[in-house]
Amino acid sequence: MKQKTSAVIISQKEIAPGIFDMLLKTDLAKEAHAGQFVGVYPHDKSTLLPRPISICEADSENASLRLVYRVAGKGTAEFSKCSAGDSLDIIGILGNGYDIRPLLEKKIVLMGGGIGIPPMLELAKELKAHGTEAVSVLGYRDSQTFLKEDFEESSKLYIASEDGSVGTKGNVMNAMEAEGLVADIICACGPMPMLRAIKKYAAEKGIPAYISLEEHMACGVGACLGCVVKTKEIDHHSHVNNARICTDGPVFLAEDVEI
Amino acid sequence: MKQKTSAVIISQKEIAPGIFDMLLKTDLAKEAHAGQFVGVYPHDKSTLLPRPISICEADSENASLRLVYRVAGKGTAEFSKCSAGDSLDIIGILGNGYDIRPLLEKKIVLMGGGIGIPPMLELAKELKAHGTEAVSVLGYRDSQTFLKEDFEESSKLYIASEDGSVGTKGNVMNAMEAEGLVADIICACGPMPMLRAIKKYAAEKGIPAYISLEEHMACGVGACLGCVVKTKEIDHHSHVNNARICTDGPVFLAEDVEI
Amino acid sequence: MKTEIEIAGVKWKNPVTVGSGTFGSGMEYGEFVDLSRLGAVTTKGVANIPWPGNPTPRVTEVYGGMLNAIGLQNPGIDVFCERDLKFLEDYDTRVIVNVCGKSIQDYVDVVERLSDEKRVDMLEINVSCPNVKEGAIAFGQKTEALTEITKEIKKHAKQPVIMKLSPNVTDIAEMARAAEAAGADAISLINTITGMKIDISKRTFALANKTGGMSGPAIKPVAVRMVYQAAQAVKIPIIGMGGISTAEDALEFILAGATAVAVGAANFVNPYATIEVIEGIEDYMRRNKVEDIKELIGAVK
Amino acid sequence: MKTEIEIAGVKWKNPVTVGSGTFGSGMEYGEFVDLSRLGAVTTKGVANIPWPGNPTPRVTEVYGGMLNAIGLQNPGIDVFCERDLKFLEDYDTRVIVNVCGKSIQDYVDVVERLSDEKRVDMLEINVSCPNVKEGAIAFGQKTEALTEITKEIKKHAKQPVIMKLSPNVTDIAEMARAAEAAGADAISLINTITGMKIDISKRTFALANKTGGMSGPAIKPVAVRMVYQAAQAVKIPIIGMGGISTAEDALEFILAGATAVAVGAANFVNPYATIEVIEGIEDYMRRNKVEDIKELIGAVK
Ligand SMILES: Cc1cc2nc3c(=O)[nH]c(=O)nc-3n(C[C@H](O)[C@H](O)[C@H](O)COP(=O)(O)OP(=O)(O)OC[C@H]3O[C@@H](n4cnc5c(N)ncnc54)[C@H](O)[C@@H]3O)c2cc1C
Ligand SMILES: Cc1cc2nc3c(=O)[nH]c(=O)nc-3n(C[C@H](O)[C@H](O)[C@H](O)COP(=O)(O)OP(=O)(O)OC[C@H]3O[C@@H](n4cnc5c(N)ncnc54)[C@H](O)[C@@H]3O)c2cc1C
Ligand SMILES: Cc1cc2nc3c(=O)[nH]c(=O)nc-3n(C[C@H](O)[C@H](O)[C@H](O)COP(=O)(O)O)c2cc1C
Ligand SMILES: Cc1cc2nc3c(=O)[nH]c(=O)nc-3n(C[C@H](O)[C@H](O)[C@H](O)COP(=O)(O)O)c2cc1C
Ligand code: FES
Ligand code: FES
């Protein structure tokens, strides 16, 4: 069941400039799966809304959640200044993540771009735990290849970097091509231009692509209708061509959404 | 010169239920005198205005300011949760305190009631440093006689308590009478009914009484005209019968103000 | 200790409902709170047909609050009746249906469609949404238009009618009086205050709609003032809202003259806010030996 | 890099002034900031004779802001000219005198008295103070009254006239157009939004005046929206204010269409706020390669 609860920070470190890796102690970890997210509340009372942050890893045994985030504004700046032992209020587990059953035993390519990389890690791990090793294609700006080791452990890893300092020069699509990778299914998270390219690619190849979308959120639980994405068909809940990213997503089949 | 500056908490302890004694490291201490105050800013961004807190002791040698305050609402509740090493923004030194020259070598009675007690301590100490030992009459609610030892060190101390558990049962005026105290001059800080009684008493005896007033403040520096008290005569600054407590006071000659 | 209140003959077990649009139809928050504990559930604005709402971004945060420009996305009255009203049948709480429209006829259609719905206890007429171009707020900013729509709806409504007023007016007392004179059974206020946020790095509007409705703690003093002014102006009951997050906030509205209160955007900040407000009001009554909440309504001096 | 702006022929070295009533006549804040660094100093409202203002409490804090009901206490125009204008002679900044009154004649008296004062660069006419019973806001809430007083003042004023508008209106664009049509050289907005706070433990109004004017960061989205709407409606320059604490805030107003901005209640929170805003705007211009601040005025898309 969804809850708002207080979580204690087990550890936090800066793993690349402005990118923080935070481990939280919380029983919510037990219900968390790849593609889902939590809302993290700033303490500062002038910034009231929860910040959606994806599950990077969920360890149900140790009741710990790993969140990897980029400092983007006030809330994330505040989080980055917290230390082990501090508490943060979180709400979760939110969102409709990946259904991994249809992915098993397929040629899965996980694509992550920039701060869209962290959410793919839990998916790689869950797939591996179910005996399917995915291929990961990660796009970085430069040689700051955060989470590289983690992905190497749970998937076959290819890297692209914008400045060419590591792996293929360019973006994840360039790496895909350069490495001659083929996919039965793509799962992706990253900036909108990347997701659009993947949607197009998947349509051309006739393969399914599951993409994680972002939108500004207020409630995070499906009540406010703030976070919608246009859908091809009339949505079952809204009865218009809009689905709620926070509850119907954030993971959507690319062909179902207008991005 | 007045400043807004950051001060580090040297120590803080609860000296009576809900009453906190905080020592701050700040160069502002060098300009602080009895009767003056500082504005202390909460960190919480929903509570923006500085909280006026009187100087309880100012140690210019060690650049430390002692503030003793009661938890009254959001701001003071926040301060009470701070610990040694934390920083607080303060503005000061504010207000027009006591001119101690005319007080020297007189029979001075310092009267403090409740949370009006702390500001009288710096006055007792300054008088003593100038060779004049004052008589202090302090009114407490019960046997929680915070700052008693400090006053004993720097003045001749009499106590009143509402429940009669210490000293004279009743208020400071009762103690004054019970102890047969006489004064050339009274200096007082405390709740309004106490100040009104003192104003009346001083008028009857024909002696001057200096009283410290409180009012809700916004700027603390004399600009907003939020904190006025009605005056008998037209005020030199405002040209109406209103003086600014934050700059013309908080210490006023009782006969000059309508309270 | 009595927390029961009555509005236009409808008894609520306590004076706490939710701000329309901040709670869906209760389904989503049912995971966090027992809906049967609420005085009433006020549902998201519903129109005669499905509305797609505005483009995104539709929400953005501001100091002590948020702006929204949802644009009244809703599935239309048919789906609403079949799904949302049905869902609410299982709960022991009052149901207030918030109604929106572009023309008076739109509103009337919805009101008529609801007239036989047993689960609907009251109607709240949203003439104050700042986020849709036609209708809505236009009816809430001119006394003549407010009078006309109120009268028309009263002609067709079977349930008591609450007119929800806009704060984006010069004189809220005048609007309250117009609603009362036109037959409204109650009024609710405030809807959101129109605001704007600009992203200075992109030099664009933060919301696709440019402006949005502001809600949250930041607007509370304006809301309390308007509830007070309305309460001075009319005799019909008032449902007060705007920035209520805590029982203390709710009590300000009640003391100002509100018979009931709604928790809006605070649900997003704290999904348990409604229950905490209800319990906090009870605490306050106990501590202050208030036997009946009615003693508090409009009791500020 | 050019931060100079011009309003009604008066050049300011930068677009930053202070909100009338939040800075006295600069004397008190002169201890914190060099007044010569400001684009202009706007003084506290002054009337033809001394005004005692309202009873206390006059100020109270609210979430992200404050309410004030000072009631325009002022020493009267004679003392003001002798003392405050004299004090300002030593500073290299523009001086805007904020004028208040109960009747049109009151305003005209002050405006005439100031006509020969060399130190006065501009007049700001406060027709929007919510805290005095007569005059003031009444002129700012009806277009006819605003038109009349603006015309009358323009007849007598030697300096450019800025009409300061009230946010407590249904349609700010209409008010802005009325001021422009009546001859105003510029408008400033927003004045405070009327609010109320209730002390629930005492069950009393937090302010003696019951209502007060709300200011501070909490009102910024409403202010930005109104500045934008006014800028769309008129050609005369706009001085924007309402919740500006930082350069980022100020830039929102400029992008929304303000030629200049004022820092108000933020002075109480941070007495260096004005300087930080000036320096922050310069930083932003440098970082974004903006040669002339005029490129930013109304540049939101
Ligand atoms: C489902 C989902 C998962 C996400 N997962 C991650 C993640 O794992 N790591 C990570 O670094 N970032 C993630 N983001 C983006 C992250 O939510 C924003 O960067 C963050 O909210 C910015 O908050 P702020 O206070 O630092 O910025 P501010 O700009 O100060 O925030 C102001 C408001 O805007 C909202 N906001 C700003 N940017 C975004 C955005 N890109 N998406 C949604 N809301 C935004 C904030 O939540 C807040 O309400 C995710 C977003 C979504 C929707
Ligand atoms: C000159 C002066 C000296 C003072 N010295 C002391 C002292 O030494 N020790 C002490 O405990 N208290 C002192 N006070 C009172 C103290 O300022 C208030 O208790 C404090 O501001 C309450 O803040 P809060 O945030 O805890 O309460 P809240 O009620 O949350 O405060 C809300 C707002 O009201 C203001 N406010 C509330 N109560 C008062 C009050 N009594 N006087 C002025 N403003 C108030 C706050 O500053 C704040 O702006 C003094 C007040 C003045 C005017
Ligand atoms: C996301 C959102 C959606 C809203 N939708 C509606 C609506 O459909 N109908 C309506 O009358 N008011 C709507 N409102 C206004 C609220 O019901 C309420 O009047 C307002 O938000 C002020 O209360 P608050 O500050 O507690 O949120 C909406 C508010 C928000 C924040
Ligand atoms: C204490 C106080 C006194 C004010 N006095 C005046 C005044 O005399 N004349 C006037 O036109 N506006 C007055 N104002 C309004 C401000 O100039 C400004 O328009 C308003 O506060 C909004 O800006 P802010 O949010 O930055 O404070 C006053 C505001 C405050 C807080
Ligand atoms: S954030 Fe409220 S519906 Fe998604
Ligand atoms: S608090 Fe502003 S004048 Fe005293």
Short mmCIF file of N, CA and C in Angstrom, two decimals, chain C residues 101-216:
data_model
loop_
_atom_site.label_atom_id
_atom_site.label_comp_id
_atom_site.label_asym_id
_atom_site.label_seq_id
_atom_site.Cartn_x
_atom_site.Cartn_y
_atom_site.Cartn_z
N GLY C 101 -18.68 23.70 -16.66
CA GLY C 101 -19.29 23.79 -17.98
C GLY C 101 -18.80 25.01 -18.70
N LYS C 102 -19.13 25.07 -19.99
CA LYS C 102 -18.73 26.24 -20.78
C LYS C 102 -19.91 27.19 -20.97
N SER C 103 -21.09 26.61 -21.03
CA SER C 103 -22.29 27.44 -21.16
C SER C 103 -23.23 27.07 -20.03
N ILE C 104 -24.22 27.90 -19.79
CA ILE C 104 -25.18 27.58 -18.75
C ILE C 104 -25.83 26.23 -19.03
N GLN C 105 -26.09 25.98 -20.31
CA GLN C 105 -26.73 24.71 -20.66
C GLN C 105 -25.88 23.51 -20.26
N ASP C 106 -24.55 23.64 -20.44
CA ASP C 106 -23.64 22.56 -20.03
C ASP C 106 -23.86 22.24 -18.55
N TYR C 107 -23.86 23.29 -17.74
CA TYR C 107 -24.04 23.08 -16.30
C TYR C 107 -25.38 22.41 -16.03
N VAL C 108 -26.42 22.95 -16.67
CA VAL C 108 -27.76 22.44 -16.43
C VAL C 108 -27.86 20.97 -16.82
N ASP C 109 -27.21 20.61 -17.91
CA ASP C 109 -27.21 19.20 -18.34
C ASP C 109 -26.68 18.30 -17.23
N VAL C 110 -25.56 18.71 -16.66
CA VAL C 110 -24.95 17.88 -15.63
C VAL C 110 -25.86 17.82 -14.40
N VAL C 111 -26.35 18.97 -14.02
CA VAL C 111 -27.20 19.05 -12.83
C VAL C 111 -28.45 18.18 -13.00
N GLU C 112 -29.00 18.22 -14.19
CA GLU C 112 -30.20 17.38 -14.44
C GLU C 112 -29.84 15.90 -14.41
N ARG C 113 -28.74 15.59 -15.05
CA ARG C 113 -28.29 14.19 -15.09
C ARG C 113 -28.09 13.64 -13.67
N LEU C 114 -27.69 14.53 -12.74
CA LEU C 114 -27.40 14.10 -11.37
C LEU C 114 -28.64 14.06 -10.48
N SER C 115 -29.74 14.61 -11.00
CA SER C 115 -30.88 14.83 -10.09
C SER C 115 -31.44 13.53 -9.52
N ASP C 116 -31.27 12.44 -10.24
CA ASP C 116 -31.80 11.17 -9.71
C ASP C 116 -30.73 10.31 -9.05
N GLU C 117 -29.53 10.82 -9.01
CA GLU C 117 -28.45 10.02 -8.43
C GLU C 117 -28.52 10.11 -6.90
N LYS C 118 -28.84 8.99 -6.29
CA LYS C 118 -29.02 8.96 -4.84
C LYS C 118 -27.73 9.28 -4.08
N ARG C 119 -26.59 8.91 -4.70
CA ARG C 119 -25.33 9.07 -3.98
C ARG C 119 -24.88 10.53 -3.89
N VAL C 120 -25.55 11.40 -4.63
CA VAL C 120 -25.12 12.81 -4.64
C VAL C 120 -25.89 13.59 -3.57
N ASP C 121 -25.16 14.10 -2.58
CA ASP C 121 -25.81 14.85 -1.50
C ASP C 121 -25.91 16.34 -1.79
N MET C 122 -24.90 16.85 -2.46
CA MET C 122 -24.90 18.29 -2.74
C MET C 122 -24.18 18.52 -4.07
N LEU C 123 -24.47 19.68 -4.65
CA LEU C 123 -23.81 20.08 -5.89
C LEU C 123 -22.95 21.31 -5.60
N GLU C 124 -21.75 21.27 -6.11
CA GLU C 124 -20.92 22.48 -6.00
C GLU C 124 -20.69 22.98 -7.42
N ILE C 125 -21.06 24.20 -7.66
CA ILE C 125 -20.99 24.73 -9.02
C ILE C 125 -19.74 25.59 -9.16
N ASN C 126 -18.85 25.11 -10.01
CA ASN C 126 -17.58 25.79 -10.19
C ASN C 126 -17.72 26.88 -11.24
N VAL C 127 -17.90 28.10 -10.78
CA VAL C 127 -17.97 29.24 -11.70
C VAL C 127 -16.69 30.07 -11.54
N SER C 128 -15.62 29.40 -11.14
CA SER C 128 -14.45 30.17 -10.74
C SER C 128 -13.15 29.53 -11.17
N CYS C 129 -13.19 28.61 -12.13
CA CYS C 129 -11.93 28.02 -12.56
C CYS C 129 -11.21 28.97 -13.50
N PRO C 130 -10.01 29.40 -13.12
CA PRO C 130 -9.33 30.38 -13.96
C PRO C 130 -8.64 29.76 -15.16
N ASN C 131 -8.74 28.46 -15.34
CA ASN C 131 -7.88 27.80 -16.32
C ASN C 131 -8.55 27.35 -17.61
N VAL C 132 -9.79 27.75 -17.81
CA VAL C 132 -10.42 27.42 -19.08
C VAL C 132 -10.90 28.71 -19.71
N LYS C 133 -10.83 28.77 -21.01
CA LYS C 133 -11.09 30.04 -21.69
C LYS C 133 -12.55 30.46 -21.66
N GLU C 134 -13.40 29.53 -22.03
CA GLU C 134 -14.82 29.91 -22.02
C GLU C 134 -15.45 29.52 -20.69
N GLY C 135 -16.56 30.14 -20.39
CA GLY C 135 -17.36 29.74 -19.23
C GLY C 135 -16.61 29.89 -17.94
N ALA C 136 -16.88 28.97 -17.05
CA ALA C 136 -16.22 28.89 -15.76
C ALA C 136 -16.07 30.25 -15.11
N ILE C 137 -14.84 30.79 -15.09
CA ILE C 137 -14.59 31.97 -14.28
C ILE C 137 -15.44 33.17 -14.71
N ALA C 138 -15.77 33.26 -15.98
CA ALA C 138 -16.56 34.39 -16.43
C ALA C 138 -17.83 34.53 -15.60
N PHE C 139 -18.45 33.39 -15.28
CA PHE C 139 -19.67 33.43 -14.46
C PHE C 139 -19.40 33.88 -13.04
N GLY C 140 -18.16 33.73 -12.61
CA GLY C 140 -17.84 34.03 -11.22
C GLY C 140 -17.27 35.40 -10.98
N GLN C 141 -17.13 36.20 -12.05
CA GLN C 141 -16.51 37.51 -11.85
C GLN C 141 -17.44 38.69 -12.06
N LYS C 142 -18.67 38.42 -12.48
CA LYS C 142 -19.64 39.51 -12.66
C LYS C 142 -20.90 39.11 -11.93
N THR C 143 -21.44 40.02 -11.16
CA THR C 143 -22.63 39.66 -10.38
C THR C 143 -23.79 39.24 -11.27
N GLU C 144 -23.97 39.91 -12.41
CA GLU C 144 -25.11 39.59 -13.28
C GLU C 144 -25.01 38.14 -13.77
N ALA C 145 -23.81 37.77 -14.24
CA ALA C 145 -23.62 36.43 -14.76
C ALA C 145 -23.80 35.40 -13.65
N LEU C 146 -23.29 35.72 -12.47
CA LEU C 146 -23.41 34.79 -11.35
C LEU C 146 -24.87 34.60 -10.97
N THR C 147 -25.60 35.71 -10.95
CA THR C 147 -27.02 35.65 -10.63
C THR C 147 -27.76 34.76 -11.63
N GLU C 148 -27.48 34.98 -12.90
CA GLU C 148 -28.19 34.24 -13.93
C GLU C 148 -27.93 32.73 -13.83
N ILE C 149 -26.66 32.37 -13.72
CA ILE C 149 -26.37 30.94 -13.72
C ILE C 149 -26.89 30.29 -12.44
N THR C 150 -26.81 31.00 -11.33
CA THR C 150 -27.29 30.43 -10.07
C THR C 150 -28.80 30.16 -10.16
N LYS C 151 -29.52 31.13 -10.67
CA LYS C 151 -30.97 30.97 -10.80
C LYS C 151 -31.31 29.79 -11.70
N GLU C 152 -30.60 29.72 -12.80
CA GLU C 152 -30.89 28.67 -13.77
C GLU C 152 -30.62 27.29 -13.16
N ILE C 153 -29.52 27.18 -12.48
CA ILE C 153 -29.18 25.89 -11.87
C ILE C 153 -30.17 25.53 -10.78
N LYS C 154 -30.53 26.51 -9.98
CA LYS C 154 -31.50 26.25 -8.91
C LYS C 154 -32.83 25.72 -9.48
N LYS C 155 -33.15 26.18 -10.67
CA LYS C 155 -34.40 25.70 -11.29
C LYS C 155 -34.37 24.20 -11.53
N HIS C 156 -33.19 23.68 -11.84
CA HIS C 156 -33.09 22.28 -12.27
C HIS C 156 -32.52 21.34 -11.22
N ALA C 157 -31.90 21.91 -10.20
CA ALA C 157 -31.18 21.05 -9.24
C ALA C 157 -32.13 20.42 -8.24
N LYS C 158 -31.90 19.14 -7.99
CA LYS C 158 -32.67 18.46 -6.95
C LYS C 158 -31.93 18.53 -5.62
N GLN C 159 -30.59 18.55 -5.69
CA GLN C 159 -29.79 18.63 -4.46
C GLN C 159 -29.48 20.09 -4.13
N PRO C 160 -29.13 20.34 -2.88
CA PRO C 160 -28.73 21.71 -2.51
C PRO C 160 -27.55 22.19 -3.35
N VAL C 161 -27.54 23.46 -3.66
CA VAL C 161 -26.54 24.03 -4.56
C VAL C 161 -25.55 24.93 -3.81
N ILE C 162 -24.30 24.58 -3.93
CA ILE C 162 -23.22 25.39 -3.37
C ILE C 162 -22.56 26.12 -4.54
N MET C 163 -22.53 27.43 -4.50
CA MET C 163 -21.84 28.16 -5.57
C MET C 163 -20.40 28.39 -5.12
N LYS C 164 -19.46 27.98 -5.95
CA LYS C 164 -18.05 28.13 -5.59
C LYS C 164 -17.49 29.40 -6.21
N LEU C 165 -17.11 30.32 -5.34
CA LEU C 165 -16.76 31.66 -5.79
C LEU C 165 -15.28 31.83 -6.10
N SER C 166 -15.03 32.75 -7.00
CA SER C 166 -13.66 33.08 -7.40
C SER C 166 -13.11 34.18 -6.50
N PRO C 167 -11.84 34.07 -6.11
CA PRO C 167 -11.21 35.14 -5.34
C PRO C 167 -10.72 36.26 -6.25
N ASN C 168 -10.77 36.05 -7.55
CA ASN C 168 -10.23 37.04 -8.48
C ASN C 168 -11.26 38.13 -8.76
N VAL C 169 -11.73 38.74 -7.69
CA VAL C 169 -12.76 39.78 -7.81
C VAL C 169 -12.42 40.94 -6.88
N THR C 170 -12.99 42.09 -7.20
CA THR C 170 -12.75 43.28 -6.39
C THR C 170 -13.46 43.16 -5.04
N ASP C 171 -14.67 42.62 -5.07
CA ASP C 171 -15.50 42.66 -3.87
C ASP C 171 -16.19 41.31 -3.67
N ILE C 172 -15.63 40.50 -2.81
CA ILE C 172 -16.16 39.15 -2.62
C ILE C 172 -17.53 39.20 -1.93
N ALA C 173 -17.75 40.20 -1.09
CA ALA C 173 -19.03 40.31 -0.38
C ALA C 173 -20.17 40.48 -1.37
N GLU C 174 -19.91 41.28 -2.38
CA GLU C 174 -20.90 41.53 -3.41
C GLU C 174 -21.24 40.23 -4.16
N MET C 175 -20.24 39.44 -4.46
CA MET C 175 -20.47 38.18 -5.16
C MET C 175 -21.26 37.21 -4.27
N ALA C 176 -20.88 37.19 -3.00
CA ALA C 176 -21.58 36.31 -2.06
C ALA C 176 -23.05 36.70 -1.96
N ARG C 177 -23.29 37.99 -1.88
CA ARG C 177 -24.68 38.46 -1.80
C ARG C 177 -25.45 38.11 -3.07
N ALA C 178 -24.80 38.23 -4.21
CA ALA C 178 -25.48 37.90 -5.47
C ALA C 178 -25.87 36.42 -5.49
N ALA C 179 -24.94 35.56 -5.05
CA ALA C 179 -25.24 34.13 -5.04
C ALA C 179 -26.40 33.84 -4.11
N GLU C 180 -26.36 34.45 -2.94
CA GLU C 180 -27.44 34.23 -1.96
C GLU C 180 -28.77 34.71 -2.53
N ALA C 181 -28.77 35.89 -3.07
CA ALA C 181 -30.01 36.47 -3.59
C ALA C 181 -30.58 35.62 -4.72
N ALA C 182 -29.69 34.99 -5.48
CA ALA C 182 -30.16 34.18 -6.62
C ALA C 182 -30.59 32.78 -6.18
N GLY C 183 -30.48 32.50 -4.90
CA GLY C 183 -31.03 31.24 -4.41
C GLY C 183 -30.03 30.18 -4.01
N ALA C 184 -28.75 30.48 -4.06
CA ALA C 184 -27.75 29.47 -3.66
C ALA C 184 -28.04 29.03 -2.23
N ASP C 185 -27.84 27.73 -1.98
CA ASP C 185 -28.06 27.21 -0.64
C ASP C 185 -26.82 27.40 0.24
N ALA C 186 -25.69 27.51 -0.41
CA ALA C 186 -24.44 27.72 0.32
C ALA C 186 -23.43 28.27 -0.67
N ILE C 187 -22.31 28.77 -0.15
CA ILE C 187 -21.22 29.15 -1.05
C ILE C 187 -19.94 28.49 -0.56
N SER C 188 -19.04 28.27 -1.48
CA SER C 188 -17.73 27.80 -1.07
C SER C 188 -16.70 28.75 -1.67
N LEU C 189 -15.64 28.97 -0.92
CA LEU C 189 -14.56 29.84 -1.39
C LEU C 189 -13.35 29.58 -0.51
N ILE C 190 -12.18 29.77 -1.12
CA ILE C 190 -11.94 30.35 -2.42
C ILE C 190 -11.45 29.29 -3.41
N ASN C 191 -11.76 29.52 -4.66
CA ASN C 191 -11.08 28.79 -5.71
C ASN C 191 -9.67 29.38 -5.80
N THR C 192 -8.89 28.93 -6.75
CA THR C 192 -7.50 29.39 -6.83
C THR C 192 -7.41 30.85 -7.31
N ILE C 193 -6.30 31.48 -6.93
CA ILE C 193 -6.02 32.86 -7.34
C ILE C 193 -5.12 32.80 -8.58
N THR C 194 -5.48 33.54 -9.59
CA THR C 194 -4.70 33.44 -10.82
C THR C 194 -3.28 33.95 -10.62
N GLY C 195 -2.32 33.13 -11.01
CA GLY C 195 -0.92 33.49 -10.85
C GLY C 195 -0.12 33.09 -12.07
N MET C 196 1.15 33.45 -12.06
CA MET C 196 2.03 33.14 -13.18
C MET C 196 3.44 32.90 -12.67
N LYS C 197 4.13 31.98 -13.32
CA LYS C 197 5.54 31.78 -13.01
C LYS C 197 6.31 31.77 -14.31
N ILE C 198 7.47 32.40 -14.29
CA ILE C 198 8.30 32.46 -15.50
C ILE C 198 9.62 31.76 -15.23
N ASP C 199 10.01 30.92 -16.16
CA ASP C 199 11.29 30.25 -16.07
C ASP C 199 12.34 31.19 -16.66
N ILE C 200 13.17 31.78 -15.79
CA ILE C 200 14.06 32.82 -16.29
C ILE C 200 15.21 32.26 -17.12
N SER C 201 15.51 30.96 -16.95
CA SER C 201 16.61 30.46 -17.77
C SER C 201 16.15 30.21 -19.20
N LYS C 202 14.92 29.71 -19.34
CA LYS C 202 14.40 29.51 -20.69
C LYS C 202 13.62 30.71 -21.22
N ARG C 203 13.32 31.67 -20.33
CA ARG C 203 12.49 32.84 -20.69
C ARG C 203 11.14 32.42 -21.27
N THR C 204 10.57 31.40 -20.62
CA THR C 204 9.25 30.91 -21.02
C THR C 204 8.32 30.89 -19.81
N PHE C 205 7.05 30.72 -20.09
CA PHE C 205 6.10 30.51 -19.01
C PHE C 205 6.31 29.11 -18.43
N ALA C 206 6.20 29.00 -17.11
CA ALA C 206 6.39 27.69 -16.49
C ALA C 206 5.23 26.76 -16.84
N LEU C 207 4.06 27.31 -17.08
CA LEU C 207 2.90 26.51 -17.46
C LEU C 207 2.58 26.75 -18.94
N ALA C 208 2.17 25.69 -19.63
CA ALA C 208 1.81 25.84 -21.03
C ALA C 208 0.67 26.85 -21.20
N ASN C 209 -0.20 26.91 -20.21
CA ASN C 209 -1.35 27.80 -20.24
C ASN C 209 -1.00 29.25 -19.86
N LYS C 210 0.29 29.53 -19.64
CA LYS C 210 0.80 30.83 -19.17
C LYS C 210 0.39 31.10 -17.72
N THR C 211 -0.89 31.26 -17.45
CA THR C 211 -1.33 31.48 -16.07
C THR C 211 -1.87 30.18 -15.48
N GLY C 212 -1.91 30.15 -14.16
CA GLY C 212 -2.47 29.00 -13.47
C GLY C 212 -3.12 29.45 -12.18
N GLY C 213 -3.85 28.54 -11.57
CA GLY C 213 -4.52 28.89 -10.32
C GLY C 213 -3.61 28.58 -9.15
N MET C 214 -3.45 29.54 -8.26
CA MET C 214 -2.54 29.36 -7.14
C MET C 214 -3.30 28.80 -5.95
N SER C 215 -2.68 27.82 -5.31
CA SER C 215 -3.26 27.25 -4.09
C SER C 215 -2.13 26.92 -3.13
N GLY C 216 -2.51 26.48 -1.92
CA GLY C 216 -1.50 26.15 -0.91
C GLY C 216 -1.43 27.19 0.19
#
